[in-house]
Amino acid sequence: MKFKSLQTRICFTAGICLFVSSASLVVYGVFNSRANEQYVSTEVTTLVEKSTIREIQNLAESRANAIQTKLQNALDAARTMATAFAASKTSQSPLAIGREQVNAVLLSVLKDNPEFNGTYSCWEPEALDGQDMAFRNTPDGSNPLTGRFTPYWTRSADGHVAVQPLVEYDSPDRHPNGVLKGGWYSGPRSTLKESVLDPIPYVVQGKNVWLTTLSVPIVANGKFYGVVGADFDISFIQKLSEQMSADLYGGKGSVTIMSNQGLVVADSDHVDLIGQPIKALLPETWDKILSDIQGGRGNSLLNPQTQNIEVLMPIQLGRTGKPWAVLIRLPKAVVMSQAITLERELQARSVSNSIWQVSVGLVISLLALVGLWFAAAKIVGPIREAAALAANISLGDFSRRLVQQSEDEVGQLSYALNDMSESLQRQVRVAERISEGDLDLEVRLSSPHDTLGKSLEKMVSNLNNLISEVQVSATQITGSSEQVTDLSQSLSDGASNSASSITEISAVMTQMAAQTSDNAANAKKADEQSQASRSDAGESDKLMSELIAAMAEIDNSGKDITAIITTIDNIAAQTNLLALNAAIEAARAGELGRGFAVVADEVRSLAARSAEAAQQTAALIADSSTKTKRGMIIAGRTAESLKSIVSGTSAVSSLVSLIYQASSEQASGLQQASLGLEQIDEVTQQNQSNSQECAVAAKDLSARASLMQRELGRFRVKKV
């Protein structure tokens, strides 16, 4: 964009700079505000998330410990009964436990633990007392068909305690949720480890309940006799999960207890999913959660898919090695409600601050532009007057002057323009005097850098010198023109004599050119012979270098062989020493070592001969190495001689080549000189006729020189 007004340009440029500065500050302020807002929001969110996760972890851990304690009580009771029953089956045991005693223990444990749903014991056939058939159809919990002892003591809702025989302990079938029906018995029997069975539906005194069964094997001397255990109605776990959920932000979270096999033990929101696979509850993340449960790993994270804070806390169950877990899920929006409200308030404040920043920036920019407009008007006024003066100077009018009182750059510009106008006016007067022919003047310089003044000064000096020289030359030309006339006649006579002499010189030059051509041909043959000799010498030098390298390799091989001989000598010395030691040991052995002494003596003799042969071989190698070095010295000298021959041959070849080139150039030059002489002969003949014309021209020149002398007499020059 182009502006004709400097004031407009200053305002426009300053306005752009001001706008960019204001915009940059506003943008930076907005960006900084948003960055701070984002930072505060992120930090608050992170702190709230961490705080909530820690709170949920503590809650999950406390409830996991509560569940673990209750289940551990049942395992401890079952473990105590199993230890007592197994002790009766050890050898030399004073205990004599029968069916009556086992039932008494089971009933006592059930009464002492009111949270138990039942206690039981299931023995292998004939494992208790060997009288199973005698106890068929007895009301002590024995199997009515086989008499096998399988009592199951249960408590009804009204507190009534009764015993019944266990069923499905040998069943390979599974419940609809995948739990093995007889797993509470077959598991400990196969692994000899404690077992906590996943929730299964069971009929207790005519009522359908969900039970979790805890079993401990009865093992004595490594033999399995049966199991003893207790079971829980998992309704207490469901109540615990509902209580935990109610404690989480007013029931807005959910609590799930899951088994090691991946079944729902309890869920605060979905009672109908108890005993069902967790895939029905967590269709997207069930496999990862099941892996963590079976690995006994806890986990705390913000699920990006569901936007729920999820905390998984394992529940260790005795010595089973198959932990359960508590999963607590809490929506992020619930946890972050206060943080979200704070974030919205920060966003609103940020938008308001941004609007105020932009508004204040625009108002300040407009006020600054108005101030700049009036300030630029005061600056531009004197500049306009200076521009008018410069325009008059460009038109050749040097009479105007500026009146400016300021001492700033504009005042300095006015003073400079006045000085420039004065200097130009002074140089105009100098030019007027020069145009009138007055060269006797002095040019005054405005400064050491006055280019125009220096040019005028140089022009005056040059004109003085030129006119002075021309005046002197005009006088000399008048006298010299008469001499030219006389000399032209003498030139004509000399040209005639020169023509005959040049003819004779041309004949001699032709003969010299023929002889020089013969010399060039002979030099060319000598150069070819010299090039061939140099090539042969170079090939010999190359072969000698290869000979030296080969001898050096022989010398190196001799050194390697010497090292090997030294190694052999050392081996022989060590062998000799070993043979000597062997002989000493053989002497100690007496008759038993006599044969070994003979062998040692032979080894020592062989080592001595090897050392002697090694020394002789080393001497021969050393002599061969000396001769090889001497041969290398002779070959080196021969190589140096060949190099000198090659160098001399190259120098001779170069000289012969130079002679051949010089002879060729001489022959060519003589031919050109002969041609030149012929041309000179023609020019000489022509000069004879021109000299006569020159005499006529000299007379005319003398007349014109007199006229020029009269005209130059009107210039006044400085007297030197």
XYZ file of C-alpha atoms in Angstrom:
720
model
C 0.000 0.000 0.000
C 1.405 3.412 -1.021
C 0.676 6.728 0.772
C 1.408 10.195 -0.596
C 1.364 11.731 2.884
C 4.179 11.077 5.348
C 1.784 11.853 8.169
C -0.549 9.090 7.008
C 2.370 6.705 6.593
C 3.654 7.424 10.110
C 0.206 6.925 11.587
C -0.407 3.795 9.533
C 2.968 2.234 10.387
C 2.743 3.207 14.043
C -0.868 1.996 14.124
C 0.144 -1.389 12.735
C 2.988 -1.648 15.251
C 0.660 -0.568 18.052
C -2.037 -2.981 16.919
C 0.466 -5.856 16.678
C 1.854 -5.005 20.122
C -1.607 -4.697 21.677
C -2.824 -7.822 19.915
C 0.279 -9.720 21.031
C -0.205 -8.609 24.625
C -3.917 -9.433 24.534
C -3.306 -12.808 22.891
C -0.549 -13.556 25.374
C -2.800 -12.506 28.230
C -5.656 -14.666 26.951
C -3.313 -17.566 26.300
C -1.708 -17.194 29.722
C -5.123 -17.001 31.343
C -6.321 -20.101 29.505
C -3.060 -21.894 30.317
C -3.415 -21.042 34.000
C -7.048 -22.071 33.892
C -6.140 -25.337 32.212
C -3.301 -25.913 34.673
C -5.511 -25.221 37.691
C -8.277 -27.405 36.255
C -5.872 -30.230 35.488
C -4.209 -30.044 38.884
C -7.533 -29.889 40.722
C -8.860 -32.796 38.677
C -5.727 -34.816 39.352
C -5.783 -34.048 43.073
C -9.478 -34.894 43.347
C -8.972 -38.102 41.372
C -6.008 -39.161 43.518
C -7.800 -38.223 46.730
C -10.950 -40.083 45.673
C -8.975 -43.125 44.548
C -7.142 -43.201 47.895
C -10.442 -42.875 49.749
C -12.007 -45.664 47.703
C -8.888 -47.809 48.112
C -9.067 -47.399 51.890
C -12.756 -48.246 51.869
C -12.221 -51.247 49.594
C -9.322 -52.457 51.697
C -11.334 -52.167 54.921
C -14.301 -54.032 53.416
C -12.020 -56.622 51.842
C -10.447 -57.179 55.235
C -13.916 -57.516 56.774
C -14.948 -60.147 54.216
C -11.571 -61.854 54.540
C -11.942 -61.945 58.339
C -15.352 -63.565 58.206
C -14.300 -66.143 55.633
C -10.999 -66.656 57.459
C -12.928 -67.473 60.648
C -14.721 -70.233 58.798
C -11.434 -71.506 57.327
C -9.789 -71.384 60.752
C -12.643 -73.356 62.286
C -12.538 -75.895 59.463
C -8.719 -76.062 59.666
C -8.929 -76.740 63.442
C -11.447 -79.533 62.934
C -9.409 -81.035 60.095
C -6.263 -81.001 62.256
C -8.083 -82.760 65.130
C -9.653 -85.377 62.860
C -6.336 -86.023 61.051
C -4.545 -86.463 64.392
C -6.825 -89.364 65.229
C -5.659 -91.173 62.102
C -1.944 -90.982 62.812
C -0.132 -94.012 64.134
C 0.066 -94.374 67.927
C -2.627 -91.695 68.352
C -4.509 -91.952 71.670
C -7.535 -90.273 70.120
C -10.470 -92.461 69.110
C -12.885 -90.398 67.109
C -16.072 -91.912 65.781
C -19.200 -90.621 64.142
C -20.674 -89.404 67.351
C -17.579 -87.373 68.213
C -17.386 -85.847 64.709
C -21.030 -84.784 64.876
C -20.467 -83.292 68.306
C -17.588 -81.216 67.031
C -19.514 -80.045 63.931
C -22.544 -79.108 66.028
C -20.422 -77.248 68.588
C -18.649 -75.211 65.896
C -21.987 -74.325 64.256
C -23.454 -73.146 67.554
C -20.355 -71.128 68.431
C -20.414 -69.321 65.039
C -23.921 -67.966 64.464
C -22.861 -66.370 61.125
C -22.200 -69.850 59.711
C -24.979 -71.298 57.597
C -23.765 -74.848 58.232
C -20.854 -77.163 59.057
C -20.106 -80.451 57.387
C -17.686 -83.327 56.984
C -17.436 -85.825 54.174
C -15.270 -88.940 54.644
C -13.943 -91.377 52.116
C -15.650 -94.806 52.094
C -14.697 -96.776 55.259
C -12.200 -94.011 56.113
C -13.633 -93.057 59.504
C -14.299 -96.289 61.331
C -14.507 -98.980 58.645
C -18.178 -99.683 59.528
C -20.077 -97.814 56.822
C -22.514 -100.637 56.097
C -23.479 -100.817 59.765
C -24.655 -97.211 59.754
C -27.054 -97.251 56.852
C -30.381 -95.549 57.509
C -29.142 -93.951 60.717
C -30.089 -90.298 61.457
C -26.507 -89.237 62.141
C -25.790 -87.898 58.647
C -24.603 -91.181 57.139
C -25.545 -91.994 53.574
C -28.743 -94.058 53.708
C -27.595 -96.397 50.939
C -23.874 -96.885 51.587
C -23.514 -95.807 55.197
C -20.662 -93.485 54.171
C -20.265 -90.761 56.812
C -21.287 -87.357 55.228
C -22.995 -85.260 57.924
C -24.175 -81.718 57.080
C -25.363 -79.633 60.080
C -27.453 -76.574 59.071
C -29.291 -73.751 60.815
C -32.667 -72.517 59.609
C -33.888 -68.932 59.705
C -35.651 -69.518 63.040
C -32.487 -71.020 64.558
C -33.440 -74.714 64.272
C -30.373 -76.960 63.848
C -30.617 -80.253 61.957
C -28.315 -82.766 60.277
C -28.681 -84.339 56.857
C -26.407 -86.380 54.584
C -24.451 -84.483 51.932
C -25.213 -85.054 48.263
C -23.445 -84.478 44.905
C -19.965 -84.691 46.452
C -18.874 -87.099 43.713
C -20.862 -85.393 40.914
C -18.852 -84.256 37.825
C -21.753 -82.046 36.767
C -21.703 -78.289 36.979
C -24.210 -75.711 38.085
C -25.653 -73.399 35.406
C -23.051 -70.753 36.345
C -20.181 -73.193 35.629
C -19.295 -74.137 39.226
C -18.540 -77.808 39.705
C -21.242 -79.295 41.953
C -18.816 -81.484 43.833
C -15.925 -79.017 43.667
C -15.930 -78.421 47.423
C -14.929 -82.106 47.811
C -13.130 -83.106 44.610
C -10.880 -80.016 44.716
C -9.278 -80.685 48.127
C -9.120 -84.415 47.335
C -7.078 -83.829 44.164
C -4.882 -80.941 45.417
C -4.797 -81.615 49.210
C -5.286 -77.825 49.586
C -7.964 -75.693 51.173
C -10.826 -74.605 48.934
C -13.290 -71.719 48.809
C -15.982 -72.596 46.332
C -17.622 -69.939 44.198
C -21.289 -69.103 44.936
C -23.636 -71.994 44.223
C -27.399 -72.363 44.693
C -28.256 -74.820 47.458
C -31.389 -76.086 49.228
C -31.034 -75.837 53.001
C -33.972 -77.106 55.052
C -36.265 -76.541 52.055
C -35.036 -73.014 51.260
C -33.019 -71.961 48.153
C -29.964 -69.952 49.174
C -26.642 -68.888 47.629
C -23.790 -70.413 49.507
C -20.049 -70.182 49.419
C -18.448 -73.343 50.752
C -15.069 -73.462 52.544
C -13.370 -76.860 52.724
C -10.173 -78.140 54.394
C -8.800 -81.603 53.574
C -8.272 -84.208 56.308
C -4.792 -85.577 55.593
C -2.740 -87.898 57.772
C 0.598 -89.381 56.743
C 0.021 -88.075 53.221
C -3.271 -89.926 52.873
C -6.575 -88.170 52.121
C -9.420 -89.208 54.462
C -12.048 -86.591 53.657
C -12.921 -82.925 54.090
C -14.373 -80.777 56.806
C -15.707 -77.274 56.390
C -18.357 -74.637 56.755
C -20.500 -72.614 54.404
C -21.841 -69.078 54.371
C -25.048 -67.642 53.119
C -23.499 -64.856 51.000
C -26.384 -62.562 51.817
C -24.116 -60.933 54.425
C -21.670 -60.070 51.622
C -24.548 -58.565 49.621
C -25.554 -56.448 52.619
C -21.933 -55.368 53.024
C -21.728 -54.302 49.376
C -24.962 -52.315 49.652
C -23.680 -50.607 52.808
C -20.399 -49.721 51.028
C -22.323 -48.299 48.081
C -24.476 -46.171 50.383
C -21.329 -44.736 51.971
C -19.992 -43.656 48.548
C -21.329 -40.187 47.666
C -24.860 -41.006 48.764
C -25.149 -44.308 46.931
C -23.989 -43.015 43.551
C -21.240 -45.635 43.329
C -21.480 -49.382 42.875
C -19.683 -52.195 44.748
C -19.131 -55.687 43.375
C -17.505 -58.693 45.072
C -16.190 -61.243 42.573
C -14.863 -64.770 42.953
C -11.662 -66.250 41.597
C -13.571 -68.082 38.894
C -15.096 -64.816 37.678
C -18.570 -65.021 39.244
C -20.485 -62.227 40.931
C -20.600 -62.921 44.671
C -22.436 -59.689 45.477
C -23.374 -56.479 43.678
C -24.949 -53.391 45.219
C -26.960 -52.572 42.066
C -27.730 -55.954 40.495
C -28.838 -58.573 42.986
C -30.094 -60.688 40.118
C -26.515 -61.192 38.835
C -25.304 -63.045 41.956
C -23.655 -66.270 40.908
C -23.471 -65.135 37.274
C -20.246 -64.535 35.265
C -18.865 -60.999 35.554
C -18.981 -60.754 31.743
C -22.684 -59.995 32.097
C -21.835 -57.080 34.421
C -18.646 -55.821 32.730
C -18.896 -56.806 29.065
C -15.942 -54.651 27.927
C -13.318 -55.114 30.651
C -14.221 -58.431 32.263
C -11.211 -60.328 30.851
C -8.691 -57.809 32.188
C -10.388 -57.701 35.612
C -10.573 -61.516 35.789
C -6.843 -61.698 35.017
C -6.116 -59.248 37.852
C -8.339 -61.200 40.274
C -6.680 -64.536 39.543
C -3.254 -62.882 39.773
C -4.102 -61.299 43.127
C -3.357 -57.814 41.730
C -5.034 -54.634 42.869
C -5.705 -51.834 40.416
C -6.882 -48.211 40.471
C -7.677 -46.264 37.305
C -9.991 -43.940 35.443
C -11.728 -45.987 32.761
C -11.666 -43.805 29.612
C -14.575 -45.740 28.061
C -17.047 -45.556 30.917
C -15.574 -42.464 32.657
C -15.749 -44.364 35.936
C -13.111 -44.435 38.663
C -12.520 -48.158 39.221
C -10.686 -49.617 42.249
C -9.997 -53.362 42.423
C -8.859 -54.745 45.799
C -7.954 -58.464 46.184
C -9.327 -60.600 49.066
C -6.870 -63.300 50.123
C -8.627 -66.476 51.256
C -6.463 -68.528 53.596
C -4.089 -70.929 51.875
C -6.269 -71.524 48.841
C -4.151 -69.401 46.460
C -7.385 -68.317 44.738
C -8.245 -64.801 45.917
C -11.519 -62.979 45.456
C -11.749 -59.247 44.856
C -13.792 -56.129 45.620
C -14.501 -53.818 42.656
C -15.738 -50.295 43.417
C -16.939 -48.112 40.531
C -17.716 -44.433 40.919
C -18.722 -42.058 38.073
C -16.124 -39.365 37.457
C -18.858 -36.737 37.148
C -19.928 -37.420 40.741
C -16.396 -37.152 42.072
C -15.513 -34.180 39.929
C -18.723 -32.210 40.432
C -17.033 -29.549 42.546
C -14.001 -29.502 40.256
C -16.262 -29.154 37.192
C -18.133 -26.261 38.858
C -14.803 -24.572 39.620
C -13.642 -25.177 36.048
C -16.807 -23.567 34.653
C -16.377 -20.532 36.917
C -12.757 -20.225 35.790
C -13.841 -20.440 32.144
C -16.476 -17.726 32.671
C -13.935 -15.477 34.382
C -11.437 -16.163 31.620
C -13.929 -15.167 28.906
C -14.844 -11.993 30.809
C -11.185 -11.083 31.316
C -10.466 -11.736 27.635
C -13.287 -9.403 26.548
C -12.032 -6.666 28.884
C -8.470 -7.107 27.656
C -9.531 -6.823 24.006
C -11.741 -3.777 24.718
C -9.082 -1.931 26.709
C -6.479 -2.757 24.044
C -8.687 -1.332 21.268
C -9.476 1.875 23.214
C -5.799 2.463 24.043
C -4.826 1.793 20.418
C -7.399 4.328 19.105
C -6.302 7.013 21.587
C -2.673 6.387 20.710
C -3.460 6.701 16.969
C -5.167 10.088 17.510
C -2.144 11.316 19.469
C 0.178 10.004 16.765
C -1.843 11.838 14.071
C -1.364 15.254 15.701
C 2.280 14.556 16.624
C 3.025 13.477 13.040
C 1.403 16.721 11.740
C 3.945 18.793 13.677
C 6.784 16.662 12.372
C 5.652 16.588 8.747
C 5.069 20.413 8.370
C 8.765 21.406 8.253
C 9.498 18.366 6.101
C 6.961 19.588 3.534
C 8.695 23.009 3.416
C 12.025 21.207 2.949
C 10.505 19.136 0.133
C 9.346 22.375 -1.594
C 12.872 23.828 -1.323
C 14.364 20.616 -2.722
C 11.878 20.785 -5.623
C 13.017 24.370 -6.429
C 16.666 23.244 -6.263
C 15.893 20.434 -8.706
C 14.383 23.084 -11.050
C 17.578 25.159 -10.846
C 16.272 27.870 -8.502
C 18.834 28.346 -5.702
C 17.511 31.658 -4.358
C 15.020 30.397 -1.696
C 15.940 29.652 1.946
C 14.201 27.924 4.890
C 13.519 29.492 8.281
C 13.661 26.770 10.998
C 14.410 27.315 14.697
C 14.373 23.709 15.958
C 17.565 21.781 16.607
C 16.214 18.293 15.957
C 16.653 16.217 12.804
C 14.125 18.367 10.903
C 16.035 21.565 11.856
C 19.269 19.921 10.810
C 17.635 19.002 7.479
C 16.619 22.676 6.957
C 20.128 23.898 7.746
C 21.594 21.299 5.384
C 19.237 22.289 2.538
C 20.090 26.007 3.034
C 23.803 25.193 2.938
C 23.270 23.051 -0.159
C 21.392 25.880 -1.924
C 24.117 28.383 -0.976
C 26.866 26.029 -2.212
C 25.090 25.407 -5.507
C 24.557 29.173 -5.973
C 28.279 29.718 -5.456
C 29.200 27.020 -7.986
C 26.791 28.569 -10.533
C 28.771 31.812 -10.362
C 31.975 29.837 -10.977
C 30.404 28.196 -14.054
C 29.328 31.591 -15.395
C 32.935 32.906 -15.243
C 34.245 29.784 -16.961
C 31.666 30.228 -19.742
C 33.008 33.782 -20.263
C 36.561 32.425 -20.781
C 37.900 33.545 -17.399
C 39.992 30.612 -16.167
C 42.013 32.751 -13.749
C 39.809 31.961 -10.714
C 39.763 29.869 -7.512
C 36.971 27.389 -6.614
C 36.012 27.390 -2.900
C 35.019 23.963 -1.478
C 32.075 23.701 0.931
C 33.675 20.724 2.683
C 36.336 18.049 2.099
C 33.504 15.918 0.612
C 32.236 18.616 -1.833
C 32.139 16.467 -4.988
C 30.729 19.220 -7.239
C 33.302 21.754 -5.988
C 36.111 19.275 -6.499
C 34.835 18.552 -10.005
C 34.720 22.292 -10.858
C 38.157 22.795 -9.335
C 39.491 19.911 -11.393
C 37.747 21.222 -14.533
C 39.295 24.724 -14.081
C 42.708 23.210 -13.537
C 42.353 20.894 -16.530
C 41.089 23.749 -18.753
C 44.032 25.938 -17.680
C 46.457 23.166 -18.519
C 44.669 22.328 -21.774
C 44.451 25.878 -23.067
C 48.051 26.579 -22.087
C 49.266 23.450 -23.809
C 47.115 24.079 -26.877
C 48.467 27.618 -27.181
C 52.029 26.371 -26.960
C 51.245 23.488 -29.322
C 49.713 25.826 -31.899
C 52.943 27.824 -32.008
C 54.963 24.614 -32.324
C 52.678 23.207 -35.049
C 53.240 26.312 -37.159
C 57.002 25.793 -37.064
C 56.850 22.036 -37.370
C 54.615 22.007 -40.427
C 57.421 23.569 -42.487
C 59.831 20.881 -41.268
C 57.298 18.189 -42.240
C 57.367 19.432 -45.814
C 61.143 19.048 -45.991
C 61.099 15.673 -44.312
C 58.413 14.322 -46.639
C 60.716 14.824 -49.584
C 63.579 13.052 -47.794
C 61.189 10.214 -46.869
C 60.321 9.681 -50.504
C 63.970 9.278 -51.433
C 64.655 6.864 -48.540
C 61.666 4.719 -49.439
C 63.126 3.991 -52.876
C 66.397 2.771 -51.328
C 64.580 0.643 -48.722
C 62.585 -1.235 -51.364
C 65.696 -2.699 -53.027
C 67.242 -3.732 -49.642
C 64.066 -5.484 -48.515
C 64.021 -7.618 -51.676
C 67.497 -9.009 -50.899
C 66.589 -9.695 -47.205
C 63.491 -11.640 -48.314
C 65.587 -14.078 -50.380
C 67.942 -14.748 -47.431
C 64.974 -15.338 -45.040
C 63.474 -17.932 -47.401
C 66.723 -19.951 -47.336
C 66.917 -19.784 -43.481
C 63.342 -21.020 -43.205
C 64.158 -24.154 -45.257
C 67.171 -24.998 -43.023
C 65.174 -24.460 -39.820
C 62.453 -26.890 -41.044
C 65.115 -29.606 -41.493
C 66.402 -28.995 -37.928
C 62.833 -29.367 -36.551
C 62.382 -32.758 -38.301
C 65.652 -34.081 -36.832
C 64.706 -32.821 -33.344
C 61.367 -34.662 -33.615
C 63.138 -38.001 -34.268
C 65.497 -37.403 -31.309
C 62.479 -36.695 -29.065
C 60.798 -39.986 -30.038
C 64.010 -41.956 -29.204
C 64.297 -40.147 -25.849
C 60.643 -40.954 -24.923
C 61.238 -44.680 -25.594
C 64.403 -44.687 -23.385
C 62.538 -42.968 -20.570
C 59.738 -45.587 -20.717
C 62.263 -48.487 -20.510
C 64.032 -46.867 -17.532
C 60.723 -46.348 -15.737
C 59.751 -50.015 -16.203
C 63.135 -51.127 -14.767
C 62.600 -48.832 -11.771
C 59.168 -50.366 -11.178
C 60.573 -53.947 -11.273
C 63.367 -52.971 -8.844
C 60.739 -51.594 -6.406
C 58.870 -54.910 -6.561
C 62.178 -56.755 -5.878
C 62.808 -54.621 -2.783
C 59.264 -55.260 -1.498
C 59.688 -59.040 -2.021
C 63.011 -59.054 -0.118
C 61.351 -57.097 2.718
C 58.617 -59.746 2.913
C 61.344 -62.470 3.056
C 63.006 -60.585 5.934
C 59.654 -60.330 7.793
C 59.015 -64.067 7.270
C 62.509 -64.804 8.695
C 61.629 -62.772 11.782
C 58.357 -64.718 12.184
C 60.250 -68.034 11.853
C 62.781 -66.828 14.453
C 59.911 -66.119 16.850
C 58.486 -69.594 16.230
C 61.955 -71.197 16.820
C 62.210 -69.226 20.079
C 58.816 -70.612 21.126
C 59.987 -74.157 20.248
C 63.183 -73.590 22.283
C 61.091 -72.469 25.276
C 58.826 -75.509 24.894
C 61.914 -77.768 24.793
C 63.260 -76.141 27.963
C 59.951 -76.610 29.754
C 59.734 -80.211 28.480
C 63.266 -80.856 29.797
C 62.248 -79.429 33.173
C 59.071 -81.535 33.262
C 61.078 -84.660 32.327
C 63.526 -83.896 35.139
C 60.649 -83.557 37.616
C 59.175 -86.816 36.292
C 62.513 -88.553 36.791
C 62.656 -87.283 40.380
C 59.113 -88.502 41.054
C 59.977 -91.864 39.435
C 63.022 -92.168 41.671
C 60.802 -91.580 44.683
C 58.433 -94.267 43.486
C 61.208 -96.872 43.456
C 60.562 -100.012 41.430
C 57.091 -98.864 40.439
C 58.451 -95.737 38.779
C 61.389 -97.327 36.942
C 59.568 -97.571 33.617
C 58.340 -94.035 33.966
C 61.930 -92.892 34.663
C 63.067 -94.431 31.367
C 60.315 -92.565 29.537
C 61.222 -89.325 31.322
C 64.881 -89.768 30.329
C 63.869 -90.247 26.691
C 61.646 -87.156 26.830
C 64.515 -85.132 28.293
C 66.851 -86.379 25.542
C 64.252 -85.520 22.890
C 63.816 -82.032 24.417
C 67.582 -81.476 24.337
C 67.778 -82.506 20.687
C 64.792 -80.237 19.884
C 66.498 -77.305 21.590
C 69.741 -77.954 19.703
C 67.888 -78.199 16.379
C 65.984 -75.016 17.189
C 69.234 -73.168 17.918
C 70.793 -74.378 14.655
C 67.672 -73.357 12.733
C 67.713 -69.944 14.437
C 71.371 -69.474 13.461
C 70.583 -70.332 9.831
C 67.600 -67.940 9.854
C 69.761 -65.182 11.356
C 72.432 -65.716 8.649
C 69.713 -65.715 5.964
C 68.242 -62.528 7.424
C 71.675 -60.833 7.339
C 72.145 -61.751 3.689
C 68.585 -60.633 2.906
C 69.237 -57.229 4.479
C 72.501 -56.922 2.508
C 70.586 -57.788 -0.680
C 67.966 -55.158 0.210
C 70.735 -52.528 0.606
C 72.249 -53.441 -2.806
C 68.780 -53.472 -4.394
C 68.069 -50.076 -2.839
C 71.245 -48.620 -4.284
C 70.399 -50.121 -7.684
C 66.904 -48.638 -7.421
C 68.382 -45.212 -6.622
C 70.668 -45.499 -9.684
C 67.690 -46.441 -11.866
C 65.740 -43.498 -10.489
C 68.670 -41.201 -11.360
C 68.734 -42.695 -14.888
C 64.971 -42.213 -15.186
C 65.329 -38.633 -13.960
C 68.193 -37.886 -16.402
C 66.350 -39.521 -19.279
C 63.254 -37.474 -18.487
C 65.334 -34.266 -18.409
C 67.012 -35.091 -21.767
C 63.644 -35.970 -23.270
C 62.221 -32.661 -22.040
C 65.141 -30.719 -23.520
C 64.832 -32.495 -26.883
C 61.111 -31.747 -26.883
C 61.849 -28.095 -26.206
C 64.399 -28.031 -29.047
C 61.865 -29.581 -31.400
C 59.199 -27.064 -30.387
C 61.631 -24.132 -30.712
C 62.796 -25.282 -34.152
C 59.194 -25.606 -35.320
C 58.362 -22.172 -33.999
C 61.502 -20.694 -35.672
C 60.569 -22.225 -39.034
C 57.070 -20.842 -38.722
C 58.419 -17.453 -37.630
C 60.845 -17.220 -40.560
C 58.038 -18.010 -42.967
C 55.926 -15.265 -41.415
C 58.922 -12.880 -41.476
C 59.389 -13.558 -45.207
C 55.763 -12.729 -45.830
C 56.143 -9.625 -43.661
C 59.107 -8.433 -45.712
C 57.081 -8.728 -48.872
C 54.341 -6.646 -47.253
C 56.942 -4.108 -46.068
C 58.188 -3.850 -49.663
C 54.683 -3.028 -50.822
C 54.222 -0.491 -47.979
C 57.540 1.145 -48.818
C 56.466 1.646 -52.388
C 53.220 3.155 -51.178
C 55.017 5.428 -48.653
C 56.978 6.940 -51.505
C 53.782 8.217 -53.106
C 52.261 9.205 -49.749
C 55.262 11.341 -48.794
C 54.556 13.666 -51.665
C 50.939 14.043 -50.584
C 52.192 14.696 -47.003
C 54.160 17.721 -48.151
C 50.989 19.305 -49.591
C 49.059 18.564 -46.386
C 51.799 20.128 -44.239
C 51.358 23.480 -45.971
C 47.610 23.418 -45.255
C 48.279 22.441 -41.583
C 50.546 25.462 -41.135
C 47.782 27.784 -42.261
C 45.215 26.244 -39.924
C 47.638 26.358 -36.937
C 48.013 30.118 -37.351
C 44.207 30.529 -37.295
C 43.868 28.374 -34.084
C 46.551 30.433 -32.338
C 44.617 33.625 -32.945
C 41.362 32.071 -31.555
C 42.984 30.756 -28.325
C 44.394 34.155 -27.543
C 41.031 35.288 -25.995
C 41.351 32.818 -22.975
C 42.940 34.201 -19.780
C 44.851 31.499 -17.896
C 46.716 31.505 -14.604
C 50.320 32.648 -14.725
C 52.620 29.947 -13.514
